[in-house]
Amino acid sequence: MAEGTLLYVSNCVFCHGVPGVDKGGNLPNLGYRPAAEIGNLETYVFNGPLVSRGMPDFTGKLTSDDVRKIRAFILGTADAVRPKQ
Ligand code: HEC
């Protein structure tokens, strides 16, 4: 979890904000994205469908393991702020 926090802060926070703290700027705060989307995080991070809209391609910069840790961080903080059903 701590490693995921660090990875998120160094790679994603400028654009996506801090889950649970703010709602991001113009971009989706990932803490408020559907869990299914975050479950498929690699699909977005490695040459994903949103590259043309400004989401960087992290191929060669992050490993699958890194993305797993970032996912754990996002889901962990998201669970803390998401309204309970
Ligand atoms: C340079 C700014 C920037 C950085 C850094 C960045 N992103 Fe993004 N990201 C974007 C943009 C722009 C979009 C597209 C938003 C849209 O069009 O809805 C996006 C979309 C996404 C989406 C899909 C959200 C949606 O709207 O469906 C995910 C998931 C995502 N980013 C994850 C990440 C992760 C994880 C990191 C860190 C490894 C990261 N992003 C770093 C700019 C960035």
Coordinates of C-alpha atoms and ligand atoms in Angstrom, one line a residue:
M1 CA 0.0 0.0 0.0
A2 CA 2.7 2.5 0.9
E3 CA 4.6 1.7 -2.3
G4 CA 1.4 2.2 -4.3
T5 CA 0.9 5.6 -2.7
L6 CA 4.4 6.6 -3.7
L7 CA 4.0 5.4 -7.2
Y8 CA 0.6 7.1 -7.5
V9 CA 2.0 10.4 -6.2
S10 CA 5.0 10.3 -8.5
N11 CA 3.1 9.3 -11.6
C12 CA -0.5 10.2 -11.5
V13 CA -1.3 12.8 -8.9
F14 CA -0.5 15.9 -11.1
C15 CA -3.3 15.1 -13.4
H16 CA -5.8 13.0 -11.4
G17 CA -5.7 14.5 -7.9
V18 CA -5.6 12.7 -4.6
P19 CA -8.4 10.1 -4.1
G20 CA -10.5 10.9 -1.2
V21 CA -9.0 14.3 -0.7
D22 CA -10.2 16.3 -3.7
K23 CA -12.2 15.5 -6.8
G24 CA -9.5 16.2 -9.2
G25 CA -9.3 19.2 -11.5
N26 CA -10.7 18.8 -15.0
L27 CA -9.8 15.1 -15.0
P28 CA -11.5 12.2 -13.3
N29 CA -10.4 11.7 -9.8
L30 CA -9.7 8.0 -9.9
G31 CA -11.1 7.4 -6.5
Y32 CA -14.5 8.1 -8.0
R33 CA -14.2 5.8 -11.0
P34 CA -16.1 2.5 -11.1
A35 CA -14.2 -0.3 -9.4
A36 CA -14.4 -2.4 -12.6
E37 CA -12.4 0.3 -14.5
I38 CA -9.7 0.4 -11.8
G39 CA -9.7 -3.4 -11.9
N40 CA -8.6 -3.1 -15.5
L41 CA -6.1 -0.4 -14.8
E42 CA -3.4 -1.8 -17.0
T43 CA -5.7 -1.3 -20.0
Y44 CA -5.6 2.4 -19.4
V45 CA -2.0 2.8 -18.2
F46 CA -0.3 0.9 -21.0
N47 CA -1.1 2.5 -24.4
G48 CA -4.8 2.7 -23.4
P49 CA -7.8 4.1 -25.4
L50 CA -7.4 7.6 -23.8
V51 CA -3.9 8.3 -25.0
S52 CA -5.3 10.6 -27.7
R53 CA -7.2 12.5 -25.0
G54 CA -4.0 13.1 -23.0
M55 CA -3.6 10.1 -20.8
P56 CA 0.1 9.2 -21.1
D57 CA 1.3 5.8 -22.1
F58 CA 3.4 4.4 -19.2
T59 CA 4.7 1.4 -21.2
G60 CA 8.4 1.0 -20.2
K61 CA 8.0 3.4 -17.3
L62 CA 5.9 1.3 -15.0
T63 CA 5.7 -2.5 -14.6
S64 CA 2.6 -4.6 -14.2
D65 CA 3.6 -4.9 -10.6
D66 CA 3.7 -1.2 -10.2
V67 CA 0.2 -0.9 -11.7
R68 CA -1.0 -3.6 -9.2
K69 CA 0.3 -1.5 -6.4
I70 CA -1.2 1.7 -7.7
R71 CA -4.5 -0.1 -8.1
A72 CA -4.4 -1.3 -4.5
F73 CA -3.8 2.3 -3.4
I74 CA -6.7 3.7 -5.5
L75 CA -9.1 1.0 -4.4
G76 CA -8.0 1.3 -0.8
T77 CA -8.6 5.1 -0.7
A78 CA -11.7 4.8 -2.8
D79 CA -13.3 2.4 -0.4
A80 CA -12.7 4.9 2.3
V81 CA -14.6 7.7 0.5
R82 CA -17.2 5.8 -1.6
P83 CA -20.7 5.9 -0.1
K84 CA -21.5 2.5 1.5
Q85 CA -24.4 0.7 -0.1
Ligands
HEC1 C1 -0.4 14.1 -18.0 C2 -1.6 13.9 -17.2 C3 -1.9 12.5 -16.8 C4 -1.2 11.7 -16.0 C5 0.2 12.0 -15.4 C6 -2.0 10.5 -15.8 N1 -3.2 10.6 -16.5 FE1 -4.7 9.2 -16.4 N2 -5.7 10.4 -17.7 C7 -5.3 11.6 -18.2 C8 -6.3 12.1 -19.2 C9 -6.2 13.4 -19.9 C10 -7.3 11.1 -19.2 C11 -8.6 11.1 -20.1 C12 -9.7 11.7 -19.3 C13 -11.0 11.7 -20.1 O1 -10.9 11.9 -21.3 O2 -12.0 11.3 -19.5 C14 -6.9 10.1 -18.3 C15 -7.7 8.9 -18.0 C16 -7.4 8.0 -17.1 C17 -8.2 6.8 -16.8 C18 -9.6 6.5 -17.3 C19 -10.5 7.4 -16.6 C20 -11.8 7.6 -17.3 O3 -12.2 8.8 -17.5 O4 -12.4 6.7 -17.8 C21 -7.5 6.1 -15.9 C22 -8.0 4.8 -15.2 C23 -6.2 6.7 -15.7 N3 -6.2 7.9 -16.4 C24 -5.3 6.3 -14.8 C25 -4.0 6.9 -14.6 C26 -3.0 6.4 -13.7 C27 -3.1 5.1 -12.9 C28 -1.9 7.2 -13.8 C29 -0.6 7.1 -13.1 C30 0.2 5.9 -13.5 C31 -2.3 8.3 -14.7 N4 -3.6 8.1 -15.2 C32 -1.5 9.4 -15.0 C33 -4.2 12.3 -17.9 C34 -3.2 11.8 -17.1

